[in-house]
Coordinates of C-alpha atoms in Angstrom, one line a residue:
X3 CA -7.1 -50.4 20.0
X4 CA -7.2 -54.3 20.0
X5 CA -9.3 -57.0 20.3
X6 CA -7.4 -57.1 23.5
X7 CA -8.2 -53.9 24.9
X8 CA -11.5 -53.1 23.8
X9 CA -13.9 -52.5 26.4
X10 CA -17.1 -54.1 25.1
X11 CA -16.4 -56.7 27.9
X12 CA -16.7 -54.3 30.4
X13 CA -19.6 -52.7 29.9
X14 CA -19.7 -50.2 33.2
X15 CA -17.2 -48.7 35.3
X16 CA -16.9 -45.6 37.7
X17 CA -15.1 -42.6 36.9
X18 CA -12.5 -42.4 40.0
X19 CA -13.4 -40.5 43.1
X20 CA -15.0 -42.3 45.8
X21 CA -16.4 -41.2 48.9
X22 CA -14.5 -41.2 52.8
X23 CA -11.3 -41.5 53.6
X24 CA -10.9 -45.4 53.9
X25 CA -8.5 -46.8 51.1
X26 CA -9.4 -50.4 52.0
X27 CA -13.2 -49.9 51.7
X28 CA -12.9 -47.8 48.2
X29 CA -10.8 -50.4 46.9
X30 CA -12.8 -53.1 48.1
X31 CA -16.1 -51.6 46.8
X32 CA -14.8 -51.1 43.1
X33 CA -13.5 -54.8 43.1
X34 CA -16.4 -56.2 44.2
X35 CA -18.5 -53.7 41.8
X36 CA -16.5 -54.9 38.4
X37 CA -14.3 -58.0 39.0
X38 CA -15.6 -61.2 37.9
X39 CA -16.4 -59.5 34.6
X40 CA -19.0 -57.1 36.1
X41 CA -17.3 -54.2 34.6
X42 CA -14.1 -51.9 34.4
X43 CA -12.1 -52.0 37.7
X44 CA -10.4 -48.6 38.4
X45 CA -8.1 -47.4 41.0
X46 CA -10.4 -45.7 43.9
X47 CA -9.5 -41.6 44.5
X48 CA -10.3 -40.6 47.5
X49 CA -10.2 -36.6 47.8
X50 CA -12.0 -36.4 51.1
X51 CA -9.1 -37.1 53.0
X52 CA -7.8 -33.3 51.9
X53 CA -5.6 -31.6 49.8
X54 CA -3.2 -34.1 48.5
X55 CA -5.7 -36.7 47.6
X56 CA -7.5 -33.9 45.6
X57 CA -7.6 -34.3 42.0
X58 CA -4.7 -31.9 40.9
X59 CA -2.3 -32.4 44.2
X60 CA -2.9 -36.4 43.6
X61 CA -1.0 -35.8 40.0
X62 CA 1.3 -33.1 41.7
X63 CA 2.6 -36.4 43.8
X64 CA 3.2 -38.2 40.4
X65 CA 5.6 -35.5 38.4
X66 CA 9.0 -36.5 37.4
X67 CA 11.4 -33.3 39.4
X68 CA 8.5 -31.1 39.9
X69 CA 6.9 -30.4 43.0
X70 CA 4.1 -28.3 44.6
X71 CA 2.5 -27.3 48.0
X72 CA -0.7 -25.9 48.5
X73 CA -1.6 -22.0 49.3
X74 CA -4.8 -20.6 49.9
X75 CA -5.2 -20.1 46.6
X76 CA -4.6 -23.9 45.4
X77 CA -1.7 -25.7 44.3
X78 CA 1.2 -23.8 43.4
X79 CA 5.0 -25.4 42.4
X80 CA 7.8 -25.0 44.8
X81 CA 11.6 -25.9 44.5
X82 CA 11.6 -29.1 46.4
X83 CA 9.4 -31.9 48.0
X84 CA 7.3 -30.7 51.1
X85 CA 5.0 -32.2 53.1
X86 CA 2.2 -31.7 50.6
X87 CA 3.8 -33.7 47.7
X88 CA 5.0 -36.5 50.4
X89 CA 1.4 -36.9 52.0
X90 CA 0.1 -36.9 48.3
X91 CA 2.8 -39.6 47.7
X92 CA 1.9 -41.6 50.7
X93 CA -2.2 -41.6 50.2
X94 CA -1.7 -42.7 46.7
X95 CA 0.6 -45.3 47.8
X96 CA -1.8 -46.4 50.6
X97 CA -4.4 -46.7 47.5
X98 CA -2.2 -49.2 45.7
X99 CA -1.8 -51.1 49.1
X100 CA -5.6 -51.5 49.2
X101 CA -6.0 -52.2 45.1
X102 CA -3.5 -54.9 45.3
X103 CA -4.6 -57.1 48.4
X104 CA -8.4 -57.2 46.7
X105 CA -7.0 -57.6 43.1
X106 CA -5.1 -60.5 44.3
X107 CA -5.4 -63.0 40.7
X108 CA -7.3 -60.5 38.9
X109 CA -6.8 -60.8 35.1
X110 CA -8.4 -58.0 33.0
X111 CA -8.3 -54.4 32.4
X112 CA -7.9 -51.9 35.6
X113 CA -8.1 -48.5 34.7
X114 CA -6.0 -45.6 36.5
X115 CA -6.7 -41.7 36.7
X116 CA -4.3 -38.6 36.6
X117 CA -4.8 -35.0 35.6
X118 CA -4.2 -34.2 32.2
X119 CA -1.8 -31.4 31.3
X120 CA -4.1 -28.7 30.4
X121 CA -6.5 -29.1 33.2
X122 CA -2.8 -29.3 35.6
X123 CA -1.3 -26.4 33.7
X124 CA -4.9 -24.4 34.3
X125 CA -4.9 -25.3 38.1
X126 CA -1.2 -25.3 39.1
X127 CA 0.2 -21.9 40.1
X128 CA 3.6 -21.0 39.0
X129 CA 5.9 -19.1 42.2
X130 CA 4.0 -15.8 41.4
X131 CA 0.5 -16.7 41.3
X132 CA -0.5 -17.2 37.8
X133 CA -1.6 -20.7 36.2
X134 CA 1.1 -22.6 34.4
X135 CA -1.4 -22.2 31.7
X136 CA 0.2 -18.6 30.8
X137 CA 3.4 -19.4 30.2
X138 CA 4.1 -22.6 26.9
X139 CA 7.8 -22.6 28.3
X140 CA 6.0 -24.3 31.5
X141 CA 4.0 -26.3 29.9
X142 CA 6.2 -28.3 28.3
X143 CA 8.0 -29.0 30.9
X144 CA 4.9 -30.1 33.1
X145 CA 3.7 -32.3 30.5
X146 CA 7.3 -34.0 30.3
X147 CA 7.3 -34.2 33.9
X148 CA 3.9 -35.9 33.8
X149 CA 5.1 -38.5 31.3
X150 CA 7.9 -39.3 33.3
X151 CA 5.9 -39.6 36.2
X152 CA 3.1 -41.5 34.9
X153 CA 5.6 -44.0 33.2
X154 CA 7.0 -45.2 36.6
X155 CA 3.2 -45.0 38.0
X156 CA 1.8 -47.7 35.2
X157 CA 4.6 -49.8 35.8
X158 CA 4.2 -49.9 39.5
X159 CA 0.4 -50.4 38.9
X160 CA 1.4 -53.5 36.3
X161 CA 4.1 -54.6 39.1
X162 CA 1.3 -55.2 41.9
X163 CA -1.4 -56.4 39.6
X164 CA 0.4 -58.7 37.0
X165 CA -2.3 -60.0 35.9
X166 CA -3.8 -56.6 34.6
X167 CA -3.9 -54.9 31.8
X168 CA -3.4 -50.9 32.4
X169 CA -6.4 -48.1 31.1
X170 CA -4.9 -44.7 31.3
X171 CA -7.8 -42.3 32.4
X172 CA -6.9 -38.5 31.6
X173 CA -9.0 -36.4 33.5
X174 CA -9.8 -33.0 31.8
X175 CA -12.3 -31.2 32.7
X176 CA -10.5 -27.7 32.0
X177 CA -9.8 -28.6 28.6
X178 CA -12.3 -26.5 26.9
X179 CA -11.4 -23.7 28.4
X180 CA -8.1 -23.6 27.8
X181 CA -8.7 -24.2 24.4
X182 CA -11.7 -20.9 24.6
X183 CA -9.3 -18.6 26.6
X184 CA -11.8 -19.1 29.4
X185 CA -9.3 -19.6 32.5
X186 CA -9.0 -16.4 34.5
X187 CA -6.0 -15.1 36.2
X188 CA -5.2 -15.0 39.5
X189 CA -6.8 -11.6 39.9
X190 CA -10.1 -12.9 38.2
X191 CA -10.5 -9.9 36.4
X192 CA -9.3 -11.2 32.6
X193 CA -8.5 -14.4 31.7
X194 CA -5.6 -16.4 29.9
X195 CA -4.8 -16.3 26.2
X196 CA -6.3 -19.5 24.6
X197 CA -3.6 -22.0 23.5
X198 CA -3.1 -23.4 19.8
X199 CA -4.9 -26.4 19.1
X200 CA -2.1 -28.2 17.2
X201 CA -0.3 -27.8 20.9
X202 CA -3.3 -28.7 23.0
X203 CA -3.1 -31.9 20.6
X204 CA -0.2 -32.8 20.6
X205 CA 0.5 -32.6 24.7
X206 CA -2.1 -35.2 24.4
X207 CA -1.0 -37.0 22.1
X208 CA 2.5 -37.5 23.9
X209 CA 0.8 -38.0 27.0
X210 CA -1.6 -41.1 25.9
X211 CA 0.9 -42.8 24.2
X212 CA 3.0 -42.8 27.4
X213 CA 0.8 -46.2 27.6
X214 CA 2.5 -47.8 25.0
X215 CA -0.3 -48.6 23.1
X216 CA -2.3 -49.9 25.6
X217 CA -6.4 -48.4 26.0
X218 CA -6.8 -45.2 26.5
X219 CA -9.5 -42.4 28.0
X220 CA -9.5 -38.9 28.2
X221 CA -12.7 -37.7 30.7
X222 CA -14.5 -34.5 31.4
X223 CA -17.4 -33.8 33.2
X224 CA -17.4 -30.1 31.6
X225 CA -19.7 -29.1 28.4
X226 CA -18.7 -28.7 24.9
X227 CA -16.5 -32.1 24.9
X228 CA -14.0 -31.5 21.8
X229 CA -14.3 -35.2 20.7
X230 CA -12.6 -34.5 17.5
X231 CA -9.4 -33.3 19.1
X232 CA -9.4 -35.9 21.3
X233 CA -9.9 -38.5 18.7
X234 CA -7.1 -37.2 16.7
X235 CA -5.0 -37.1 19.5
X236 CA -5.1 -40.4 20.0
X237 CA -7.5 -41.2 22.9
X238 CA -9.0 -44.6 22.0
X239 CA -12.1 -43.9 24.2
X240 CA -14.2 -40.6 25.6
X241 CA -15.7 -40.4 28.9
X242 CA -18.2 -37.4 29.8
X243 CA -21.5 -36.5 30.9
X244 CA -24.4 -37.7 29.0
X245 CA -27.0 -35.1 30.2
X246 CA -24.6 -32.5 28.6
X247 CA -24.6 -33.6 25.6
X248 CA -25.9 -30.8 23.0
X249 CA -27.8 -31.5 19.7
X250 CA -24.8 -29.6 18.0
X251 CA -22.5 -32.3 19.2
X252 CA -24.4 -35.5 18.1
X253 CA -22.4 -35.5 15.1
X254 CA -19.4 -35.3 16.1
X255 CA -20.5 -38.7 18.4
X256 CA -21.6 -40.4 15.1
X257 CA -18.0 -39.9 13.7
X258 CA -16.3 -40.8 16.7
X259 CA -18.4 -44.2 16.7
X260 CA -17.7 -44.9 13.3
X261 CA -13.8 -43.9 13.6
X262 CA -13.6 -46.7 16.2
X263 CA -13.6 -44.5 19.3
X264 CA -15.4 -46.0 22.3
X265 CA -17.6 -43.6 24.7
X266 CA -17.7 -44.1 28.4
X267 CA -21.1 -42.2 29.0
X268 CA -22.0 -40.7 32.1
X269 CA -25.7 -41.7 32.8
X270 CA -26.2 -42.3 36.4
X271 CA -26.1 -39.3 38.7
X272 CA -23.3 -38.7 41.3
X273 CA -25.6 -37.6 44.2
X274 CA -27.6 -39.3 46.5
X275 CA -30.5 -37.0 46.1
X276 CA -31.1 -38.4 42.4
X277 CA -31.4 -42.2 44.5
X278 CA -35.2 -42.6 42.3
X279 CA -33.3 -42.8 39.4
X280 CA -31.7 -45.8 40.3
X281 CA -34.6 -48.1 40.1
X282 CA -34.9 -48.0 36.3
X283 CA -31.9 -49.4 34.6
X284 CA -33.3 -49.5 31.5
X285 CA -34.6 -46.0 31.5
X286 CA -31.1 -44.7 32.3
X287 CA -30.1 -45.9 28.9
X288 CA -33.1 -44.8 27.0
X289 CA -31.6 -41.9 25.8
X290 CA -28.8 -43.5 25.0
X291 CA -30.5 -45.9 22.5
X292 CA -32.4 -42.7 21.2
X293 CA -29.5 -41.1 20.1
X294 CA -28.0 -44.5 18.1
X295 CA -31.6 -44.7 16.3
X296 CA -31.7 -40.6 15.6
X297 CA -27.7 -40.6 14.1
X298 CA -28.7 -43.6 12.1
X299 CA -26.3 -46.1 14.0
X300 CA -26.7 -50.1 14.1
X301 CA -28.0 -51.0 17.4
X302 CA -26.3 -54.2 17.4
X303 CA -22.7 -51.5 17.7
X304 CA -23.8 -50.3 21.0
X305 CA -22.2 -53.1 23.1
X306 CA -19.0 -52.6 21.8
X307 CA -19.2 -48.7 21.8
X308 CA -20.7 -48.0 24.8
X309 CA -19.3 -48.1 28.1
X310 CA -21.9 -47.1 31.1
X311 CA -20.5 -44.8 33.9
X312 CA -21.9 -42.5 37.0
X313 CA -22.2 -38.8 35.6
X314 CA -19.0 -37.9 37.2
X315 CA -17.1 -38.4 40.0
X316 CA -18.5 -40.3 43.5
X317 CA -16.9 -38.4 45.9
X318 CA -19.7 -36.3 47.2
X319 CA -22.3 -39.0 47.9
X320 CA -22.8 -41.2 50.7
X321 CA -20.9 -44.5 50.7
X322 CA -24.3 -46.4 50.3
X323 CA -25.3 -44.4 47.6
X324 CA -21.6 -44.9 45.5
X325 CA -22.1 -48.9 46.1
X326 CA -25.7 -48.8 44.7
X327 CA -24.3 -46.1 42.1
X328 CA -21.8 -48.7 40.4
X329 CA -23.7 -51.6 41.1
X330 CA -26.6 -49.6 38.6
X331 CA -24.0 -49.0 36.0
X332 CA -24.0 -52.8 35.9
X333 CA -26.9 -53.4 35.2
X334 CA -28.1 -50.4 33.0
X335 CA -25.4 -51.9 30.9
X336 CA -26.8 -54.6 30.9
X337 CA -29.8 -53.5 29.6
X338 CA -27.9 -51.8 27.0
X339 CA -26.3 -55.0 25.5
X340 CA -29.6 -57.0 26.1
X341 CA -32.0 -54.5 24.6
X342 CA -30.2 -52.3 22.1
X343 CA -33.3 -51.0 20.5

């Protein structure tokens, strides 16, 4: 990653979803939040407004000759584009309406979110009910289908915001289990056959680079993060959920650190009934600082390793709560850079 795109200028940013159904409001919110050097702007998801705007059926709007429509059981893919895929293509194009009228002159990084292709392949249904996930034929041709799509989505992102420079965020929270065999079927009674690391890599791999170098993140909210993978596959930052970090993991954090990889941690709760933590910004960093002094790290590394985020997603809590959510990230950042030890 260069000079250029790291994010040690940029110290907080949210994770995606936001709350409601107003694109205008979200977009506004995360601009005011980060512009002005505050933090990371991203593009605002807003999955209240139904399936569509959910997390997979926003990325189902985004493949490249691959569609899907939703059944009771989720998202499954279907032959041609049906109303699900064109209201999934409309919200996300009302969301770049709203990102470019408040971005208007913005120069800096802006950071956009899509399913990955393992957490896609685990929640898309193929025409008979299974996930994608069984069949590697399929998931090929998703992940190829994502690239294309996410190619032309960057460069309309770079089209309305000139002055940006694009963050691909991969979303995976399934990621883990696919790589454990943990998905079940349809029926719920077994579950899928794990798939080959070297595969799981490399999808990834192809996927990122579909950015053309520029910065990079692959997020989940899920435990037992594989951060090497990630970091081999090319991911030039790591976002997930602090609290879920595991004493068997810290080491894999210190080589990720020293590799060069850059961790967006998840520190501030997502729900409004954890408000009390948000008058300590210090204190939501403390643990963060204890884990640099117990893997040995330099202090004076944090700042330009460290990236401070909500825990995961804002989309259940109450408006009020998200603004005051992102605003904390700011300054428990802050706190970071000012008082690394």
């Amino acid at each position: 990653m260069s000079e250029k795109s790291k994010f040690s200028a940029y110290a907080a940013t949210g994770i995606g979803s936001m709350p409601g159904g107003d694109a205008r409001e979200a977009a506004k919110t995360v601009v005011g939040s980060f512009a002005d050097g505050r933090g990371l702007v991203h593009l605002p998801e807003l999955p209240a407004r139904g399936p569509g705007a959910d997390m997979t059926g926003r990325t189902v709007g985004l493949l490249e000759e691959m569609y899907g429509h939703v059944e009771p059981s989720g998202w499954r893919i279907s032959d041609r584009p049906g109303r699900d895929t064109r209201r999934a293509r409309s919200w996300l194009g009302e969301d770049l309406d709203a990102l470019e009228e408040f971005t208007q002159g913005y120069e800096g990084l802006l950071k956009v979110q899509a399913v990955g292709p393992w957490t896609l392949a685990a929640s898309l249904e193929l025409r008979g009910g299974e996930a994608m996930v069984a069949d590697p034929g399929a998931c090929r041709d998703l992940a190829g289908s994502l690239a294309e799509g996410l190619r032309g989505h960057l460069a309309e992102v770079r089209r309305r915001v000139p002055g940006a420079e694009v963050v691909l965020q991969l979303d995976e929270p399934s990621l883990t289990a696919v790589l454990r065999g943990r998905v079940r079927s349809a029926s719920g009674y077994r579950t899928y056959r794990a798939v080959d690391r070297q595969v799981v890599e490399g999808a990834l791999r192809d996927l990122l680079a579909v950015n053309d170098g520029g910065p990079t993140t692959v997020h989940s909210c899920a435990p037992e993060v594989p951060f090497a993978l990630l970091r081999r596959a090319g991911a030039g930052s790591v976002s997930f959920d602090f609290s879920l970090l595991t004493e068997g993991e810290e080491e894999a954090i210190g080589e990720a650190v020293e590799s060069g990889t850059q961790l967006l941690l998840g520190v501030v709760p997502g729900l409004d009934g954890a408000s009390t933590a948000l008058s300590d910004p210090g204190g939501s960093v403390m643990g963060v600082r204890t884990l640099w002094s117990r893997l040995g790290l330099n202090p004076g590394t944090l700042a330009e390793s460290v990236v401070i985020t909500p825990s995961c997603g804002l989309a259940g809590a109450s408006p009020a709560y998200a603004r005051a959510a992102l605003a904390h990230c700011v300054r428990a950042a802050r706190s970071l850079a000012d008082n690394p030890e």
